[in-house]
Amino acid sequence: MTKRLVILGAGESGLGAAILGKTKGYEVFVSDFGTIKDQFREELMESSIEFEQGKHTESLVLNADVVVKSPGIPDSVPIIQKLQEKEIEIISEIEFAGRFTNAKMICITGSNGKTTTTTLVYEIFKRAGFNVGLAGNIGYSLARQVAQDNFDFYVIELSSFQLDNMYQFKANIGVLLNITPDHLDRYNYQMQNYVDSKFRLLQNQEAEDHFIYFADDPIIKTELEKHDVAVTKIPFSIGSNSMCMARIENENLKVELNQTSFEMPIEELALGGKHNSANSLAAAVVGLVAGIRKEFIKQCLTDFKGVEHRLENYLTIHDIDFINDSKATNINSTWYALESMTKPTVWIVGGVDKGNDYSELKNLVKEKVKAIICLGTDNHKIVENFKDLVPEIVETKSMEHAVKSAYFLSESGDTVLLSPACASFDLFKNYEDRGAQFKKYVKAL
């Protein structure tokens, strides 16, 4: 009997799941409460996949055998509640795709640094000649690639939302970069719920698998004591943890793994800042675990170009540097951005607050920021936190106004930093749209 697969959300992950489901003989139906993008709608029609938009018709959804849910849909929405009441299986696109491939999975999560580290690892594997795909929050969905390609390895960036609906899926190599408060609105403002979500990375791992984690993170350290898993654990440290197999020692990345040793100076890394030293170290460990030759790893860490919208040095105009860090959607990400600033900084911040505690940024703002440009529909929390620390605070409600204001308040030798510490959904489609608009209006100066 043909099984019915219902997909909620018709973005890249939903479309990929639909294509894979169709190739595996499921009866597929896609339902999106919003408007489906033209390109995705055309693909659904070309593939003869039934779909609806602007609604969830209960009679067409609640008769599913299995539901693949977009990571962006919270469990609190009515249709999910009804599916749960009927005990219909709800899984993520990653979980669904994993059921149809024997490829090795390299999975990277953390509150910050996921995209950079995932892209670094992918580049290392690609340069070393591996048959490898890049998936998760980047590029094409894992499900689409499983349906249309035949990769031996996948490097996957995993958000907590994706991990929430993964059950049988296994990471052959799992990387946990850090855990700091983020998305707490989706976790009933309970930090432990968010931590539990990140630690799902460990589920199903066995002795032959590897769990690479940041030993300097106090939350990871405490949580790890609660998990008795047979997996091979590899801690890495950029602090004073000289017991770690992977660490920074005397301004060098240093890894001693089994019979292999790897070393390179921090100053040769393409990406600056302490957080990027950690990301680079994690990527090097993954490469060494996979048996990749050291020269490929060094070469990639030396000339990696970085990720768009993540501390992206975009343009210098009249000796003012404009940096696009639109991907910084939480306090910790912005902390790293401000920490890496070396010139007087005009900081563009704001958007949809996810329960931010701005007190963590106050010392850095006092030390580095000469003016703040608020960019959001509600800026009172930012103004309240920083009004006594920064002489100039300007409120704006468009990127054009924000960029012009930042340019007006900066002078030769300054940096204008877009690092919002917030989600983008009040004024923009997503962080990519926010970053693209920043670049557009900077270019127009």
Short mmCIF file of C-alpha atoms in Angstrom, two decimals:
data_model
loop_
_atom_site.label_atom_id
_atom_site.label_comp_id
_atom_site.label_asym_id
_atom_site.label_seq_id
_atom_site.Cartn_x
_atom_site.Cartn_y
_atom_site.Cartn_z
CA MET A 1 0.00 0.00 0.00
CA THR A 2 1.35 3.44 -0.97
CA LYS A 3 2.27 5.60 2.01
CA ARG A 4 1.12 9.22 2.14
CA LEU A 5 3.86 11.81 2.77
CA VAL A 6 2.69 15.28 3.74
CA ILE A 7 5.23 18.10 3.74
CA LEU A 8 4.55 21.28 5.70
CA GLY A 9 6.44 24.24 4.26
CA ALA A 10 7.55 24.56 0.65
CA GLY A 11 10.98 26.12 1.00
CA GLU A 12 14.17 24.39 -0.16
CA SER A 13 13.96 21.66 2.51
CA GLY A 14 10.26 20.98 1.85
CA LEU A 15 10.77 20.85 -1.89
CA GLY A 16 13.73 18.49 -1.50
CA ALA A 17 11.67 16.17 0.72
CA ALA A 18 8.85 16.23 -1.87
CA ILE A 19 11.20 15.31 -4.72
CA LEU A 20 12.79 12.51 -2.67
CA GLY A 21 9.39 11.22 -1.55
CA LYS A 22 8.18 11.12 -5.13
CA THR A 23 11.25 9.15 -6.29
CA LYS A 24 10.71 6.66 -3.44
CA GLY A 25 7.08 5.96 -4.37
CA TYR A 26 5.23 7.97 -1.75
CA GLU A 27 1.95 9.73 -2.43
CA VAL A 28 3.21 13.28 -1.82
CA PHE A 29 1.27 16.39 -0.80
CA VAL A 30 2.89 19.76 0.04
CA SER A 31 1.07 22.33 2.19
CA ASP A 32 2.39 25.84 2.87
CA PHE A 33 0.53 28.33 5.06
CA GLY A 34 2.30 31.17 3.27
CA THR A 35 3.00 31.87 -0.39
CA ILE A 36 5.23 29.45 -2.28
CA LYS A 37 8.06 31.05 -4.27
CA ASP A 38 7.52 30.97 -8.03
CA GLN A 39 10.58 28.78 -8.69
CA PHE A 40 9.46 26.18 -6.13
CA ARG A 41 5.86 26.23 -7.38
CA GLU A 42 7.09 25.59 -10.93
CA GLU A 43 9.24 22.68 -9.72
CA LEU A 44 6.28 21.12 -7.91
CA MET A 45 4.14 21.36 -11.03
CA GLU A 46 6.91 19.96 -13.25
CA SER A 47 7.24 17.01 -10.87
CA SER A 48 3.43 16.50 -10.77
CA ILE A 49 3.39 16.95 -6.99
CA GLU A 50 0.11 18.12 -5.44
CA PHE A 51 0.36 21.25 -3.30
CA GLU A 52 -1.57 24.06 -1.67
CA GLN A 53 -0.55 27.49 -0.39
CA GLY A 54 -2.06 30.07 1.96
CA LYS A 55 -3.65 27.37 4.15
CA HIS A 56 -3.35 23.91 5.72
CA THR A 57 -6.42 21.89 4.70
CA GLU A 58 -6.89 19.49 7.61
CA SER A 59 -8.54 16.74 5.55
CA LEU A 60 -5.46 16.67 3.28
CA VAL A 61 -2.88 16.88 6.06
CA LEU A 62 -4.26 14.76 8.89
CA ASN A 63 -4.48 11.63 6.69
CA ALA A 64 -0.68 11.42 6.41
CA ASP A 65 1.38 8.37 7.28
CA VAL A 66 4.40 10.60 7.86
CA VAL A 67 4.85 14.38 7.96
CA VAL A 68 8.03 16.25 7.12
CA LYS A 69 7.94 19.62 8.88
CA SER A 70 9.89 22.73 7.88
CA PRO A 71 12.33 23.72 10.66
CA GLY A 72 10.70 27.15 10.78
CA ILE A 73 7.32 25.83 11.94
CA PRO A 74 7.03 25.76 15.75
CA ASP A 75 5.23 22.92 17.55
CA SER A 76 2.71 25.43 18.91
CA VAL A 77 0.87 25.95 15.59
CA PRO A 78 -2.60 24.32 15.47
CA ILE A 79 -1.92 21.88 12.62
CA ILE A 80 1.12 20.43 14.45
CA GLN A 81 -0.91 20.07 17.65
CA LYS A 82 -3.59 18.15 15.74
CA LEU A 83 -1.00 15.89 14.10
CA GLN A 84 0.47 15.16 17.53
CA GLU A 85 -2.98 14.35 18.93
CA LYS A 86 -3.44 11.80 16.12
CA GLU A 87 0.08 10.44 16.85
CA ILE A 88 1.16 10.91 13.23
CA GLU A 89 4.94 10.72 12.82
CA ILE A 90 6.50 14.20 12.38
CA ILE A 91 10.13 14.30 11.25
CA SER A 92 12.62 16.76 9.79
CA GLU A 93 13.77 16.77 6.18
CA ILE A 94 17.24 15.67 7.37
CA GLU A 95 15.75 12.66 9.17
CA PHE A 96 13.70 11.74 6.10
CA ALA A 97 16.69 12.04 3.73
CA GLY A 98 18.93 10.03 6.05
CA ARG A 99 16.63 7.01 5.66
CA PHE A 100 17.54 6.69 1.98
CA THR A 101 21.33 6.98 1.93
CA ASN A 102 24.34 5.14 3.36
CA ALA A 103 26.63 8.16 2.92
CA LYS A 104 28.79 9.23 5.86
CA MET A 105 27.35 12.22 7.71
CA ILE A 106 29.52 15.03 9.12
CA CYS A 107 27.16 17.18 11.18
CA ILE A 108 28.01 20.56 12.65
CA THR A 109 25.94 22.50 15.17
CA GLY A 110 26.37 25.23 17.77
CA SER A 111 24.87 28.61 18.56
CA ASN A 112 27.53 30.39 16.49
CA GLY A 113 30.08 29.54 13.82
CA LYS A 114 28.07 26.73 12.17
CA THR A 115 28.06 28.13 8.65
CA THR A 116 31.74 29.09 8.63
CA THR A 117 32.88 25.75 10.05
CA THR A 118 30.58 23.72 7.81
CA THR A 119 31.81 25.55 4.71
CA LEU A 120 35.44 25.16 5.81
CA VAL A 121 35.04 21.40 6.32
CA TYR A 122 33.28 21.04 2.96
CA GLU A 123 36.10 22.93 1.20
CA ILE A 124 38.72 20.70 2.88
CA PHE A 125 36.92 17.53 1.74
CA LYS A 126 36.38 18.87 -1.77
CA ARG A 127 40.03 19.87 -2.21
CA ALA A 128 41.10 16.46 -0.98
CA GLY A 129 39.07 14.90 -3.81
CA PHE A 130 36.21 13.45 -1.76
CA ASN A 131 32.79 12.90 -3.39
CA VAL A 132 31.04 15.26 -0.97
CA GLY A 133 27.82 17.28 -0.72
CA LEU A 134 27.06 20.40 1.35
CA ALA A 135 23.63 20.47 3.01
CA GLY A 136 21.48 21.57 5.93
CA ASN A 137 21.11 25.31 6.28
CA ILE A 138 23.36 25.89 3.25
CA GLY A 139 22.68 25.41 -0.44
CA TYR A 140 20.50 22.57 -1.66
CA SER A 141 18.63 20.42 0.86
CA LEU A 142 19.98 17.03 1.88
CA ALA A 143 16.79 15.36 0.60
CA ARG A 144 17.16 16.90 -2.86
CA GLN A 145 20.79 15.75 -3.05
CA VAL A 146 19.95 12.22 -1.89
CA ALA A 147 17.30 12.08 -4.63
CA GLN A 148 19.41 13.57 -7.42
CA ASP A 149 23.09 12.97 -6.57
CA ASN A 150 25.18 10.13 -5.26
CA PHE A 151 27.60 11.56 -2.72
CA ASP A 152 29.69 9.40 -0.37
CA PHE A 153 29.89 12.14 2.29
CA TYR A 154 27.66 15.00 3.36
CA VAL A 155 28.80 17.97 5.43
CA ILE A 156 25.64 19.27 7.12
CA GLU A 157 24.98 22.44 9.10
CA LEU A 158 22.29 21.59 11.67
CA SER A 159 20.14 24.05 13.58
CA SER A 160 18.45 23.13 16.84
CA PHE A 161 15.11 23.15 14.97
CA GLN A 162 16.35 20.45 12.59
CA LEU A 163 17.74 18.37 15.45
CA ASP A 164 14.37 18.52 17.25
CA ASN A 165 12.72 16.27 14.69
CA MET A 166 15.58 13.82 14.13
CA TYR A 167 15.26 10.36 15.67
CA GLN A 168 17.07 7.56 13.80
CA PHE A 169 19.56 9.77 11.96
CA LYS A 170 23.20 9.31 12.96
CA ALA A 171 26.16 11.67 12.72
CA ASN A 172 29.31 9.69 11.90
CA ILE A 173 31.26 12.79 12.87
CA GLY A 174 29.43 15.31 15.08
CA VAL A 175 30.82 18.75 15.90
CA LEU A 176 29.41 20.91 18.71
CA LEU A 177 30.99 24.37 18.57
CA ASN A 178 29.35 26.17 21.51
CA ILE A 179 26.04 26.69 23.30
CA THR A 180 24.84 30.18 24.21
CA PRO A 181 21.26 31.45 24.65
CA ASP A 182 19.45 31.56 21.29
CA HIS A 183 15.94 30.87 19.95
CA LEU A 184 14.68 30.72 23.53
CA ASP A 185 11.28 31.88 22.28
CA ARG A 186 10.95 28.45 20.61
CA TYR A 187 11.99 26.61 23.80
CA ASN A 188 9.55 28.13 26.31
CA TYR A 189 12.38 30.42 27.44
CA GLN A 190 14.00 27.38 29.09
CA MET A 191 17.71 27.19 28.38
CA GLN A 192 17.81 23.48 29.22
CA ASN A 193 15.32 22.74 26.43
CA TYR A 194 17.64 24.44 23.95
CA VAL A 195 20.68 22.59 25.36
CA ASP A 196 18.82 19.26 25.08
CA SER A 197 18.10 20.06 21.46
CA LYS A 198 21.79 20.63 20.65
CA PHE A 199 22.79 17.42 22.42
CA ARG A 200 20.54 15.38 20.15
CA LEU A 201 23.61 15.45 17.91
CA LEU A 202 24.97 12.64 20.10
CA GLN A 203 21.95 10.35 19.76
CA ASN A 204 22.63 7.08 17.94
CA GLN A 205 26.40 7.66 17.88
CA GLU A 206 28.51 4.54 18.51
CA ALA A 207 32.10 3.72 19.42
CA GLU A 208 33.39 4.02 15.83
CA ASP A 209 31.84 7.51 15.50
CA HIS A 210 33.42 10.80 16.62
CA PHE A 211 32.08 13.65 18.74
CA ILE A 212 34.23 16.79 18.47
CA TYR A 213 33.36 19.48 21.00
CA PHE A 214 34.55 22.84 22.37
CA ALA A 215 36.05 22.07 25.77
CA ASP A 216 36.10 25.74 26.84
CA ASP A 217 32.30 25.96 26.82
CA PRO A 218 30.99 25.55 30.41
CA ILE A 219 27.51 24.45 29.29
CA ILE A 220 28.91 21.71 27.05
CA LYS A 221 31.25 20.56 29.81
CA THR A 222 28.43 20.30 32.38
CA GLU A 223 25.99 18.66 29.98
CA LEU A 224 28.49 16.09 28.73
CA GLU A 225 28.75 14.66 32.25
CA LYS A 226 25.08 13.62 31.95
CA HIS A 227 25.62 11.68 28.70
CA ASP A 228 27.21 8.25 28.88
CA VAL A 229 27.83 7.55 25.18
CA ALA A 230 30.34 5.08 23.74
CA VAL A 231 31.36 7.54 20.99
CA THR A 232 35.01 8.60 20.53
CA LYS A 233 35.19 12.09 22.08
CA ILE A 234 37.68 14.71 20.86
CA PRO A 235 37.71 18.00 22.79
CA PHE A 236 39.31 21.13 21.36
CA SER A 237 40.35 24.30 23.20
CA ILE A 238 41.56 27.80 22.39
CA GLY A 239 42.11 28.63 26.06
CA SER A 240 44.55 27.21 28.56
CA ASN A 241 43.33 23.61 28.28
CA SER A 242 46.66 22.05 27.39
CA MET A 243 45.27 18.54 28.02
CA CYS A 244 43.16 18.71 24.84
CA MET A 245 44.31 16.78 21.80
CA ALA A 246 43.37 19.83 19.72
CA ARG A 247 44.34 23.21 21.11
CA ILE A 248 46.01 26.55 20.59
CA GLU A 249 49.49 26.59 22.01
CA ASN A 250 52.09 29.36 21.60
CA GLU A 251 49.99 31.05 18.88
CA ASN A 252 49.76 27.79 16.90
CA LEU A 253 46.89 25.45 16.09
CA LYS A 254 48.05 22.09 17.38
CA VAL A 255 46.35 18.70 16.95
CA GLU A 256 47.73 15.38 18.22
CA LEU A 257 45.42 12.62 17.10
CA ASN A 258 46.39 8.95 17.26
CA GLN A 259 49.65 8.81 15.27
CA THR A 260 49.05 12.12 13.51
CA SER A 261 50.22 15.57 14.55
CA PHE A 262 49.21 18.83 12.87
CA GLU A 263 50.49 22.33 13.53
CA MET A 264 50.16 25.75 11.89
CA PRO A 265 50.55 29.37 13.09
CA ILE A 266 47.37 31.32 13.87
CA GLU A 267 48.72 34.23 11.85
CA GLU A 268 48.49 32.10 8.71
CA LEU A 269 44.74 31.48 9.13
CA ALA A 270 42.58 33.19 6.51
CA LEU A 271 39.94 34.04 9.14
CA GLY A 272 40.78 36.38 12.03
CA GLY A 273 39.37 36.58 15.55
CA LYS A 274 39.32 34.07 18.42
CA HIS A 275 36.01 32.56 17.32
CA ASN A 276 37.46 31.79 13.88
CA SER A 277 40.52 30.20 15.46
CA ALA A 278 38.07 27.84 17.18
CA ASN A 279 36.18 27.22 13.92
CA SER A 280 39.43 26.55 12.04
CA LEU A 281 40.65 24.19 14.76
CA ALA A 282 37.38 22.23 14.68
CA ALA A 283 37.56 21.97 10.87
CA ALA A 284 41.15 20.73 11.06
CA VAL A 285 40.17 18.01 13.54
CA VAL A 286 37.34 16.82 11.26
CA GLY A 287 39.75 16.64 8.34
CA LEU A 288 42.29 14.65 10.33
CA VAL A 289 39.63 12.25 11.66
CA ALA A 290 38.59 11.60 8.05
CA GLY A 291 42.21 10.85 7.11
CA ILE A 292 42.70 13.91 4.90
CA ARG A 293 46.29 14.87 4.22
CA LYS A 294 47.66 17.77 6.23
CA GLU A 295 48.62 19.87 3.21
CA PHE A 296 44.99 20.01 2.01
CA ILE A 297 43.84 21.12 5.46
CA LYS A 298 46.55 23.81 5.75
CA GLN A 299 45.92 25.09 2.25
CA CYS A 300 42.20 25.51 2.91
CA LEU A 301 42.66 27.17 6.30
CA THR A 302 45.17 29.58 4.74
CA ASP A 303 43.15 30.82 1.77
CA PHE A 304 39.48 30.29 2.78
CA LYS A 305 37.46 33.29 1.63
CA GLY A 306 34.85 33.24 4.39
CA VAL A 307 31.06 33.20 4.26
CA GLU A 308 28.81 35.93 2.88
CA HIS A 309 27.00 37.94 5.59
CA ARG A 310 29.39 36.67 8.31
CA LEU A 311 31.97 39.35 9.20
CA GLU A 312 32.23 40.01 5.48
CA ASN A 313 34.64 42.87 4.73
CA TYR A 314 32.51 44.38 1.99
CA LEU A 315 33.84 47.79 0.93
CA THR A 316 36.09 50.62 2.09
CA ILE A 317 34.80 54.09 1.19
CA HIS A 318 36.79 57.22 2.10
CA ASP A 319 38.90 55.07 4.44
CA ILE A 320 35.76 53.78 6.26
CA ASP A 321 35.42 49.97 6.36
CA PHE A 322 31.91 48.57 5.90
CA ILE A 323 31.47 45.08 7.40
CA ASN A 324 28.41 42.92 6.74
CA ASP A 325 27.70 40.61 9.68
CA SER A 326 23.97 40.23 9.01
CA LYS A 327 24.16 36.55 10.00
CA ALA A 328 24.79 37.63 13.61
CA THR A 329 21.26 37.00 14.88
CA ASN A 330 22.10 36.56 18.57
CA ILE A 331 24.09 38.29 21.30
CA ASN A 332 26.99 35.84 21.29
CA SER A 333 27.56 36.22 17.55
CA THR A 334 27.62 40.00 17.88
CA TRP A 335 29.94 39.72 20.89
CA TYR A 336 32.50 37.98 18.65
CA ALA A 337 32.05 40.62 15.95
CA LEU A 338 32.58 43.53 18.34
CA GLU A 339 35.49 41.73 20.00
CA SER A 340 37.27 41.54 16.64
CA MET A 341 36.90 45.27 15.86
CA THR A 342 40.22 47.17 15.92
CA LYS A 343 38.98 50.66 14.89
CA PRO A 344 36.34 53.07 16.26
CA THR A 345 33.03 51.45 15.29
CA VAL A 346 29.61 52.67 14.23
CA TRP A 347 27.38 49.70 15.06
CA ILE A 348 24.11 48.94 13.24
CA VAL A 349 21.98 46.73 15.53
CA GLY A 350 18.37 45.65 15.99
CA GLY A 351 15.48 43.60 14.63
CA VAL A 352 13.33 40.95 16.28
CA ASP A 353 14.65 40.44 19.82
CA LYS A 354 14.73 36.75 20.85
CA GLY A 355 15.06 37.47 24.57
CA ASN A 356 18.44 39.21 24.33
CA ASP A 357 20.50 40.13 27.38
CA TYR A 358 22.45 43.16 26.13
CA SER A 359 24.42 43.48 29.37
CA GLU A 360 26.94 40.97 27.97
CA LEU A 361 27.92 43.51 25.30
CA LYS A 362 28.24 46.60 27.50
CA ASN A 363 31.99 46.43 28.15
CA LEU A 364 32.77 45.91 24.46
CA VAL A 365 30.41 48.69 23.41
CA LYS A 366 31.99 51.07 25.91
CA GLU A 367 35.45 50.20 24.59
CA LYS A 368 34.84 50.05 20.83
CA VAL A 369 31.60 51.75 19.74
CA LYS A 370 31.38 55.48 19.00
CA ALA A 371 27.77 55.49 17.71
CA ILE A 372 24.81 53.12 17.47
CA ILE A 373 22.31 52.95 14.64
CA CYS A 374 19.16 51.08 15.71
CA LEU A 375 17.47 49.24 12.85
CA GLY A 376 14.11 47.79 13.82
CA THR A 377 10.45 48.47 14.46
CA ASP A 378 11.01 48.43 18.24
CA ASN A 379 14.36 49.75 19.47
CA HIS A 380 13.57 50.75 23.06
CA LYS A 381 15.54 47.88 24.66
CA ILE A 382 18.71 48.76 22.73
CA VAL A 383 18.37 52.48 23.53
CA GLU A 384 17.72 51.73 27.20
CA ASN A 385 20.79 49.48 27.52
CA PHE A 386 23.33 51.68 25.75
CA LYS A 387 22.16 55.31 26.14
CA ASP A 388 24.64 55.97 28.95
CA LEU A 389 27.57 54.32 27.14
CA VAL A 390 27.44 55.79 23.63
CA PRO A 391 27.10 59.52 22.83
CA GLU A 392 25.15 59.03 19.59
CA ILE A 393 22.16 56.68 19.15
CA VAL A 394 20.01 57.03 16.03
CA GLU A 395 16.78 55.11 15.41
CA THR A 396 15.99 53.99 11.84
CA LYS A 397 13.37 51.81 10.18
CA SER A 398 15.00 51.13 6.81
CA MET A 399 18.42 49.91 5.69
CA GLU A 400 18.88 52.94 3.44
CA HIS A 401 18.39 55.30 6.40
CA ALA A 402 20.63 53.13 8.62
CA VAL A 403 23.53 53.08 6.13
CA LYS A 404 23.31 56.82 5.42
CA SER A 405 23.18 57.58 9.15
CA ALA A 406 26.19 55.34 9.83
CA TYR A 407 28.15 57.00 7.04
CA PHE A 408 27.26 60.46 8.37
CA LEU A 409 28.45 59.55 11.90
CA SER A 410 31.71 57.89 10.80
CA GLU A 411 34.98 59.41 9.70
CA SER A 412 38.21 58.33 8.06
CA GLY A 413 39.72 55.34 9.91
CA ASP A 414 36.39 54.11 11.35
CA THR A 415 34.45 50.89 10.79
CA VAL A 416 30.72 50.62 10.11
CA LEU A 417 29.58 47.22 11.39
CA LEU A 418 26.19 45.67 10.64
CA SER A 419 25.89 43.03 13.39
CA PRO A 420 22.22 43.06 14.42
CA ALA A 421 22.15 40.54 17.33
CA CYS A 422 18.50 40.01 16.33
CA ALA A 423 16.38 38.15 13.81
CA SER A 424 15.47 40.04 10.64
CA PHE A 425 11.78 39.36 10.19
CA ASP A 426 10.42 42.78 11.20
CA LEU A 427 11.86 44.65 8.19
CA PHE A 428 13.43 41.97 5.96
CA LYS A 429 12.65 38.57 4.46
CA ASN A 430 15.66 36.98 6.19
CA TYR A 431 19.24 37.76 7.19
CA GLU A 432 20.40 37.33 3.56
CA ASP A 433 17.96 40.02 2.43
CA ARG A 434 19.16 42.27 5.27
CA GLY A 435 22.81 41.75 4.28
CA ALA A 436 22.08 42.24 0.57
CA GLN A 437 20.29 45.52 1.28
CA PHE A 438 23.21 46.69 3.44
CA LYS A 439 25.60 46.02 0.55
CA LYS A 440 23.29 47.68 -1.95
CA TYR A 441 23.04 50.94 0.02
CA VAL A 442 26.75 50.96 0.94
CA LYS A 443 27.60 50.61 -2.73
CA ALA A 444 25.27 53.53 -3.51
CA LEU A 445 27.06 55.93 -1.11
#
